[in-house]
Short mmCIF file of C-alpha atoms in Angstrom, two decimals:
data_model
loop_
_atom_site.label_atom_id
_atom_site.label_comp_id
_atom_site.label_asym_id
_atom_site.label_seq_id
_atom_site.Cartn_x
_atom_site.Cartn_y
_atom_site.Cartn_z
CA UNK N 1022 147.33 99.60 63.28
CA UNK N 1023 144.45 98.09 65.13
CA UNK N 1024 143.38 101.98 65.91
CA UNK N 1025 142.80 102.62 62.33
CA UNK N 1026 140.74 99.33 61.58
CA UNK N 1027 138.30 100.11 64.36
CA UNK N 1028 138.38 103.66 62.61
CA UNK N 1029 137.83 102.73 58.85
CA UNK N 1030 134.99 100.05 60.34
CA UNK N 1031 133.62 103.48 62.04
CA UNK N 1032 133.88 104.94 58.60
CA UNK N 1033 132.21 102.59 56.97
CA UNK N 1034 129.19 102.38 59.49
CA UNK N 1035 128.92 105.98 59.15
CA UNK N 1036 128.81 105.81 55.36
CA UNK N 1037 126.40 102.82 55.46
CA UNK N 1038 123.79 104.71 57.51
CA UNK N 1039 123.93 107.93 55.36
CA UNK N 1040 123.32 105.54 52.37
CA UNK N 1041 120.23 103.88 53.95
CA UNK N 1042 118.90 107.31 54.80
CA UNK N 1043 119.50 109.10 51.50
CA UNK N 1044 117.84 106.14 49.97
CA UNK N 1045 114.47 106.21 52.34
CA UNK N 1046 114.48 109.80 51.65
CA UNK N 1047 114.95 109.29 47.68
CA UNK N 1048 111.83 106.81 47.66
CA UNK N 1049 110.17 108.71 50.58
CA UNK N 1050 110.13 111.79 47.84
CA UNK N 1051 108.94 109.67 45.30
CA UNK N 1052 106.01 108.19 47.02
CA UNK N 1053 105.12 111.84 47.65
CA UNK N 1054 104.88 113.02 44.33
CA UNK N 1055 103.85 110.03 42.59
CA UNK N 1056 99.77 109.95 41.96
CA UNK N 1057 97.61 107.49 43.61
CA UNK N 1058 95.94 105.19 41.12
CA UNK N 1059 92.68 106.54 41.40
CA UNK N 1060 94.35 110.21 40.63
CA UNK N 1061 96.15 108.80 37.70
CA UNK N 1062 92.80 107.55 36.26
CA UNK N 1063 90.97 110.84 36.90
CA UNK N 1064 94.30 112.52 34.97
CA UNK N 1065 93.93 110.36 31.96
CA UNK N 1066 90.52 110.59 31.18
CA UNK N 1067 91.01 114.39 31.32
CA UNK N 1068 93.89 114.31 29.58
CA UNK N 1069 92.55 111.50 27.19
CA UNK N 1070 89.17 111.52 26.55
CA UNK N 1071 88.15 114.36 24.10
CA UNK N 1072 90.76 113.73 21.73
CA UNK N 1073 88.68 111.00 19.96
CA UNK N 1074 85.38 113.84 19.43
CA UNK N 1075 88.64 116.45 18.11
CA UNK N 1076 89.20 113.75 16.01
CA UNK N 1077 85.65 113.34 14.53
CA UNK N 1078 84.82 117.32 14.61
CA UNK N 1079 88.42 117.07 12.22
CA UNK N 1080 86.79 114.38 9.97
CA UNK N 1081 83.61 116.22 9.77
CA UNK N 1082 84.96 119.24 8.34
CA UNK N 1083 87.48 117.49 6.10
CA UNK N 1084 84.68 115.83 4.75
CA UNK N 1085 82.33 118.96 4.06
CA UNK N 1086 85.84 120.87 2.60
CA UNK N 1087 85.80 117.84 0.06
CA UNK N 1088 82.20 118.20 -1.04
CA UNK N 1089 82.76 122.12 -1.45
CA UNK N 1090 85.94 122.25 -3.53
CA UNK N 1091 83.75 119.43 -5.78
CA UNK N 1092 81.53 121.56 -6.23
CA UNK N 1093 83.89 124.44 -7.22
CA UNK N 1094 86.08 122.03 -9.10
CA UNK N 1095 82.89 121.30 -11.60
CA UNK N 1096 82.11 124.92 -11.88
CA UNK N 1097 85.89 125.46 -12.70
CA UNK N 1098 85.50 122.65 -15.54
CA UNK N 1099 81.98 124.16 -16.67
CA UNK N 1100 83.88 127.53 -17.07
CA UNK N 1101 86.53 126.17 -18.53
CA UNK N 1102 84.24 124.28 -21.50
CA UNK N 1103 81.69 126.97 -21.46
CA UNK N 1104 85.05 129.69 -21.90
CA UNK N 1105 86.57 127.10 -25.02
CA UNK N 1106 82.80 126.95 -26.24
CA UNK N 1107 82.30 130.56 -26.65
CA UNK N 1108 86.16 130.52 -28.22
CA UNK N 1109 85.20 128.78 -30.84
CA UNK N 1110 81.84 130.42 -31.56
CA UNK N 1111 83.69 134.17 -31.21
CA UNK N 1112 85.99 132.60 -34.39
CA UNK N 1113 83.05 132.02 -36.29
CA UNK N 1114 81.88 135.27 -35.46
CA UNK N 1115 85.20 136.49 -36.71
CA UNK N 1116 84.93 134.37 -39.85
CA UNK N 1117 81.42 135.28 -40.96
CA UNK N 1118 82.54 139.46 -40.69
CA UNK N 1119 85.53 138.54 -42.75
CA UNK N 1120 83.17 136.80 -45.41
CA UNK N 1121 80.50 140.12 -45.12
CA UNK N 1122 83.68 142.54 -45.70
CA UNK N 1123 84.16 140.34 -48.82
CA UNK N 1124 80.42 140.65 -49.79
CA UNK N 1125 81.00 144.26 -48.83
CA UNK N 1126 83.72 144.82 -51.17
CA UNK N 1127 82.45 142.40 -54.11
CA UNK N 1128 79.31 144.38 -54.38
CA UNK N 1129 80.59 147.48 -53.91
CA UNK N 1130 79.86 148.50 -50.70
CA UNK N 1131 76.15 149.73 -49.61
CA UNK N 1132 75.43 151.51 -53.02
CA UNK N 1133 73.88 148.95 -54.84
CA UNK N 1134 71.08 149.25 -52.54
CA UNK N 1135 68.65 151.58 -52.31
CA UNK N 1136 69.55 154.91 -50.53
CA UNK N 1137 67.28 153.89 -47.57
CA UNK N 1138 68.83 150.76 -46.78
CA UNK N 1139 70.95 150.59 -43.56
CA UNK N 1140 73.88 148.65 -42.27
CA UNK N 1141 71.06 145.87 -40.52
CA UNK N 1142 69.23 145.68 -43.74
CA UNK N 1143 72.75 145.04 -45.25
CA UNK N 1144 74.01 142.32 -43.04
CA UNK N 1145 70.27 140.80 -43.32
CA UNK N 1146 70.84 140.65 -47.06
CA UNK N 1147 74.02 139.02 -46.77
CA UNK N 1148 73.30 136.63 -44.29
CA UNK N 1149 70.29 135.82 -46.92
CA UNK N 1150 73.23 134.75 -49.29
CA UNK N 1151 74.86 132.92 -46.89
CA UNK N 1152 72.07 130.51 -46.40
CA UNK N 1153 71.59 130.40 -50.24
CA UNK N 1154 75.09 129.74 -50.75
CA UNK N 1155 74.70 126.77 -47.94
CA UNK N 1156 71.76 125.22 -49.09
CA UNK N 1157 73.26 124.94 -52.82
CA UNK N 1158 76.48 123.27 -51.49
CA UNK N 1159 75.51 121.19 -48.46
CA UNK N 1160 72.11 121.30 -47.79
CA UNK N 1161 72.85 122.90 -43.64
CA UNK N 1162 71.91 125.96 -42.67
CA UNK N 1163 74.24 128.70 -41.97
CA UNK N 1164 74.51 130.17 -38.30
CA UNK N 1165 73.68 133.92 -38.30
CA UNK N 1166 75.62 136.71 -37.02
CA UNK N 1167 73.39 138.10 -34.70
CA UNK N 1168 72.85 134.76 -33.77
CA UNK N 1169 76.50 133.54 -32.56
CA UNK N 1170 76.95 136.96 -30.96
CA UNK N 1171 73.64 136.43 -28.75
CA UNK N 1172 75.05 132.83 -28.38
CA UNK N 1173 78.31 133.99 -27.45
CA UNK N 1174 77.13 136.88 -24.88
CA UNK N 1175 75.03 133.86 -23.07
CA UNK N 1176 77.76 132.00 -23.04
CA UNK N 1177 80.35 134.86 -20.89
CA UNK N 1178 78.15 135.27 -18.59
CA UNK N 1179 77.56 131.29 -17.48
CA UNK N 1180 81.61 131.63 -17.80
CA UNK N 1181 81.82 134.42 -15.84
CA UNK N 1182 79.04 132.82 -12.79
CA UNK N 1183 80.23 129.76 -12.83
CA UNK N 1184 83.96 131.25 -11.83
CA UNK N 1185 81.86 133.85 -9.08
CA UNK N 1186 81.18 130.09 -8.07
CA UNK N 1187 84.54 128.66 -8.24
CA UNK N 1188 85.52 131.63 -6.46
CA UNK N 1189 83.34 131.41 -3.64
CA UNK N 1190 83.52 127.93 -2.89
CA UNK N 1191 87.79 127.51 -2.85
CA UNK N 1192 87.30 130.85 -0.29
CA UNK N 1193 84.85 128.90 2.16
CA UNK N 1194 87.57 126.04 1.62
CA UNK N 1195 90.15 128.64 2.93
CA UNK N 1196 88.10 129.04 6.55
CA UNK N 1197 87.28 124.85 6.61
CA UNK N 1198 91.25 124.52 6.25
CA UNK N 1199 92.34 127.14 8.60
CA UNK N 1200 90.34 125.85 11.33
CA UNK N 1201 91.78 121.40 10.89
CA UNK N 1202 95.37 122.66 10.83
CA UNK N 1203 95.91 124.37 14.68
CA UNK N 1204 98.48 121.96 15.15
CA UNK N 1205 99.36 123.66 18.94
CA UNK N 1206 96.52 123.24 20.10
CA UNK N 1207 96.27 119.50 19.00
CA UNK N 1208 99.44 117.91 19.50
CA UNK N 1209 99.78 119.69 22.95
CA UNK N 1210 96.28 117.78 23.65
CA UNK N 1211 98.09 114.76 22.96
CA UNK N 1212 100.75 115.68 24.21
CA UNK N 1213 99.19 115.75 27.91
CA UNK N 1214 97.61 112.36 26.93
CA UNK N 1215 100.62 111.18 26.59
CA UNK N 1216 102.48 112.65 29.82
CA UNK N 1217 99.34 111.39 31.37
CA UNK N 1218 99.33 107.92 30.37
CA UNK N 1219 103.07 107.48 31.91
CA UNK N 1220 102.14 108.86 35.32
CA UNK N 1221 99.39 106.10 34.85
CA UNK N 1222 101.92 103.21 34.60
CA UNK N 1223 104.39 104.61 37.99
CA UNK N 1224 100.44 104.42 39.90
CA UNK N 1225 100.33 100.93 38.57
CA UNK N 1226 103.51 99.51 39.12
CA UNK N 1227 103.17 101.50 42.68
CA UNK N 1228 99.35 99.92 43.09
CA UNK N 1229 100.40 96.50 42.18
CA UNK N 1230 103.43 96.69 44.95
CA UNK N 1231 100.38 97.50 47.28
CA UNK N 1232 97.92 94.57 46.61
CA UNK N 1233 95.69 97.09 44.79
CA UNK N 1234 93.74 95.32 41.65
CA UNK N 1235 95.27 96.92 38.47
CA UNK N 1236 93.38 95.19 35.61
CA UNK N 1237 90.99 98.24 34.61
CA UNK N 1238 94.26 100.73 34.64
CA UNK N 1239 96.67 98.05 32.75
CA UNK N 1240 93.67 98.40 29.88
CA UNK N 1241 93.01 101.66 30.06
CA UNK N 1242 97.17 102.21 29.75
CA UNK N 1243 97.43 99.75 27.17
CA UNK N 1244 94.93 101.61 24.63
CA UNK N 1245 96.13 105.45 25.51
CA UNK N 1246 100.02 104.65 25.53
CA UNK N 1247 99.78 104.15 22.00
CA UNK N 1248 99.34 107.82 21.42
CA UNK N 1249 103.49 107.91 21.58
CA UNK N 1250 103.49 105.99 18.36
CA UNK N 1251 100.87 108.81 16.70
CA UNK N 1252 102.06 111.17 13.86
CA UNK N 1253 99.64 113.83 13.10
CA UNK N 1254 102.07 115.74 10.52
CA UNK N 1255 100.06 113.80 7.89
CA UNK N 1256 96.48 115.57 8.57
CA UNK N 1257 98.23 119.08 9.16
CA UNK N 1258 100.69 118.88 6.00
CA UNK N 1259 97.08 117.23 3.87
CA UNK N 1260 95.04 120.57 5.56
CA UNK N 1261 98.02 123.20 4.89
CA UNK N 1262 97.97 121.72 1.08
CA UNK N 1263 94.05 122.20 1.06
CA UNK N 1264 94.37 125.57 2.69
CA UNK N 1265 97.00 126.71 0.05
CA UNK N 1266 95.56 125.69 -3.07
CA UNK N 1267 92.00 126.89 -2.26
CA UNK N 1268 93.92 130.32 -1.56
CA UNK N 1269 95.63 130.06 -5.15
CA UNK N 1270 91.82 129.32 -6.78
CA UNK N 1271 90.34 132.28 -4.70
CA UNK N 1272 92.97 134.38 -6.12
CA UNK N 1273 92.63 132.81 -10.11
CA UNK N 1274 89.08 132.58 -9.87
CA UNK N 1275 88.37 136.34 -9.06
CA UNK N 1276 91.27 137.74 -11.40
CA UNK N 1277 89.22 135.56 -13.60
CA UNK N 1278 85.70 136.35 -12.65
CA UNK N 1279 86.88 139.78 -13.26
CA UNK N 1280 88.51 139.47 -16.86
CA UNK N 1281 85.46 137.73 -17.96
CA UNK N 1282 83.14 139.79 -16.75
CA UNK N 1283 85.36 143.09 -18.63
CA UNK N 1284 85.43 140.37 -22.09
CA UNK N 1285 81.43 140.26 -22.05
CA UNK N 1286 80.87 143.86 -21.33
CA UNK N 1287 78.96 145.82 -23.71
CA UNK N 1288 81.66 148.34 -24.02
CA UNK N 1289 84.30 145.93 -25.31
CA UNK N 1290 81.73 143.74 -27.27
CA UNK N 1291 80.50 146.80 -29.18
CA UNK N 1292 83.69 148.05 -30.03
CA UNK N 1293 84.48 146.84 -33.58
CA UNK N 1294 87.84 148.81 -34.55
CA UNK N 1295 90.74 146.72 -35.39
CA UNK N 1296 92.06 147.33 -31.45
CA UNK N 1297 88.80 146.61 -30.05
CA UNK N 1298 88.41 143.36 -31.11
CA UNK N 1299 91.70 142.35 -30.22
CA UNK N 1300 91.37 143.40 -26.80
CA UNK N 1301 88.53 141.45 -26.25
CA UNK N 1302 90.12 138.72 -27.75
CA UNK N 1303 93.20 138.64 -25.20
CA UNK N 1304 90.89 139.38 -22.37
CA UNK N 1305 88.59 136.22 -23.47
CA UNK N 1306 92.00 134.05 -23.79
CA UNK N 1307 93.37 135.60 -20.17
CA UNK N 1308 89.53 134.65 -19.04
CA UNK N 1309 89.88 130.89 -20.14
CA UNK N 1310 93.60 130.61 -18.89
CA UNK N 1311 92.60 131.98 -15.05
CA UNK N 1312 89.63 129.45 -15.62
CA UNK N 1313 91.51 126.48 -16.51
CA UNK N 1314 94.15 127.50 -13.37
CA UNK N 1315 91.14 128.00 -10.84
CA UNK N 1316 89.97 124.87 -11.53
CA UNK N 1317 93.37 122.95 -11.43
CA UNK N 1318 93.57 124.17 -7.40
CA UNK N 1319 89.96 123.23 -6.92
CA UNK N 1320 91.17 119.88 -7.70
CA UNK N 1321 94.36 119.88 -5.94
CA UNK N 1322 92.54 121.41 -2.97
CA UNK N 1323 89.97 118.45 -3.43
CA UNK N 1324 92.27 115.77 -3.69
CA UNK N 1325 94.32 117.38 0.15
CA UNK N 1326 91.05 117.00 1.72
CA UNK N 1327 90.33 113.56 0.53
CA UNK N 1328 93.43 112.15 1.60
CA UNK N 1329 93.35 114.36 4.94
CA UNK N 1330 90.39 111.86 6.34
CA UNK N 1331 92.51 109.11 5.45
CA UNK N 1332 95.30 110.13 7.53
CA UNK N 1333 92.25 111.47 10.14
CA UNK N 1334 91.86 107.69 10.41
CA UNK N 1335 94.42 106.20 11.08
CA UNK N 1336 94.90 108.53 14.12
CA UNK N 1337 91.48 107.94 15.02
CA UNK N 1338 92.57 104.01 15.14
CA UNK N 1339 94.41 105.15 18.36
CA UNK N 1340 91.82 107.15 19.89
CA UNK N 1341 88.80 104.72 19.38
CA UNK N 1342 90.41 102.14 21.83
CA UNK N 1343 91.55 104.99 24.08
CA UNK N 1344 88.55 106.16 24.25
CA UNK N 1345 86.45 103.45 24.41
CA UNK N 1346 88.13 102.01 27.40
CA UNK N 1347 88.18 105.61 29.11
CA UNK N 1348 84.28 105.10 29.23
#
C-alpha cells in the first residue's frame, strides 16, 4: 500500500510539471503572436484611418446625385404640364375642325365661293366668322386654327426636350449610384478596422502588464471600437433604391422622349384622315403617361439620395472620433 502512495504522489508530480509546461508554452505562443503596442497602433491607423475621407467622398456624391435627379425631377414635371397643356390645346384644335366641318356643310361646302378660292382662303373665311360670332356673344376673341396648331407644335417639342432632359439626368444618376453602393469593398474596410481595433486592446492589456503608458491607445481604442456597433445596410439599401429608380426613369423617359418626338412629327401631324388623328392622339396620351412615370422615379430616386446622406451621417458619427484621434 505504501508502494502505490509514493507512486500516485509520482503521478501527480509528473502531471503537475506537464501542466506548468503546457501552460508557459500556451502564453509563451501567445506573447509571440500578439503585436507590440506600437505595431498595434501602426495596424489601426492603416486599418482605420481612410474610412472617414470614404465616408465624405460617399456624402459628396450622394449629395451631387440629389441635385441631378432635382433637376430631372422638374423637367419631368415641366413635361408633364407642358404634355397636359398641349392636351388641352390639341382638343380645341379638335373642336374648332368639328365647328369648320359644320360651316363646311351649312354653306354647302366650297361652292359658294368663287372658283378660285382654296381650302386656306376657306378656313380664313371661317375663322373670320368665328371671331364675329365671338365678339357678338362675349366680347373675347377666338383662338385661330393655325394658331393652336403652331401653339401646340411648340409645345411637343419643349415636351419632348425637357424628357431628353429627364432622360439624361436619371442616367448620370445611374453611374453616381453604382459607384456609393460597393458594399465589399466598404464593409471589408471596416471590417479590418474592426479586427484591428481588437488586436489593439490584447497590446494594451499586454502593455499595461508591462509598465508601458497606455493612455493614447485606450483613446484611440475607445473611438475606433465603436465601428462594431456600425450598420451600413442603410446607405447601400438608400443607394440601391436611387440606383433602381433612376434606371426605371432612364427607361420611361426615353420610351417617352421617343413617343413624343413620333406625336410632333410632321408626318403624323399632317395626317388628317379619321386614323391619323387618332394615332396621334394615343401617341400624345402614351407621351404624357411615360412623362408623368419618368418623373415619379426622378422623385423617388431624389428622395433615396436625400435620405442616403442622412444615414452617411450617422456612420460618419463613428468615424469623426476615430479619425480624429488617429491623427
Amino acid at each position: 500500500m505504501q508502494v502505490e502512495g509514493n507512486d500516485m504522489k509520482r503521478l501527480y508530480a509528473q502531471l503537475l510539471g506537464f501542466g506548468t509546461f503546457l501552460s508557459c508554452f500556451v502564453s509563451t505562443t501567445n506573447a509571440a503572436d500578439m503585436l507590440s503596442l506600437d505595431d498595434a497602433l501602426r495596424a489601426t491607423y492603416t486599418a482605420c484611418v481612410d474610412i472617414d475621407d470614404r465616408l465624405h467622398d460617399l456624402k459628396v456624391l450622394a449629395g451631387v446625385n440629389t441635385a441631378v435627379t432635382s433637376v430631372g425631377t422638374a423637367a419631368g414635371v415641366g413635361a408633364s404640364v407642358t404634355g397636359f397643356v398641349k392636351a388641352a390645346t390639341d382638343k380645341k384644335i379638335a373642336q374648332l375642325e368639328e365647328q369648320l366641318k359644320q360651316y363646311i356643310i351649312k354653306n354647302n361646302g366650297l361652292n359658294v365661293f368663287p372658283e378660285n378660292t382654296d381650302l386656306n382662303t376657306f378656313i380664313a373665311s371661317f375663322e373670320k366668322h368665328l371671331k364675329q360670332s365671338a365678339n357678338k356673344t362675349d366680347g373675347k376673341q377666338t383662338e385661330t386654327i393655325s394658331g393652336l396648331q403652331e401653339k401646340s407644335k411648340k409645345l411637343g417639342n419643349w415636351r419632348t426636350g425637357l424628357l431628353a432632359t429627364n432622360t439624361a439626368t436619371n442616367i448620370a444618376g445611374i453611374g453616381i449610384s453604382a459607384s456609393t453602393i460597393n458594399k465589399d469593398d466598404f464593409q471589408g474596410q471596416i471590417d479590418a478596422c474592426i479586427s484591428a481595433t481588437k488586436a489593439l486592446n490584447s497590446a494594451i492589456m499586454q502593455a499595461r502588464m508591462n509598465g508601458e503608458d497606455v493612455t493614447e491607445a485606450e483613446g484611440i481604442y475607445k473611438a475606433c471600437t465603436e465601428y462594431e456597433y456600425v450598420d451600413i445596410s442603410p446607405i447601400i439599401k438608400r443607394g440601391t433604391g436611387a440606383l433602381i429608380s433612376s434606371s426605371v426613369g432612364a427607361a420611361t423617359g426615353l420610351a417617352g422622349t421617343v413617343v413624343s418626338g413620333a406625336a410632333n412629327s410632321n408626318k403624323v401631324r399632317n395626317d388628317n384622315t379619321d386614323a391619323g388623328k387618332q394615332k396621334e392622339k394615343d401617341l400624345n396620351i402614351a407621351a404624357n403617361v411615360l412623362s408623368v412615370g419618368a418623373t415619379a422615379a426622378s422623385i423617388s430616386a431624389t428622395v433615396f439620395n436625400a435620405t442616403q446622406i442622412a444615414a452617411i451621417k450617422k456612420v460618419a458619427g463613428v468615424s469623426e472620433k476615430c479619425t480624429g484621434v488617429l491623427k
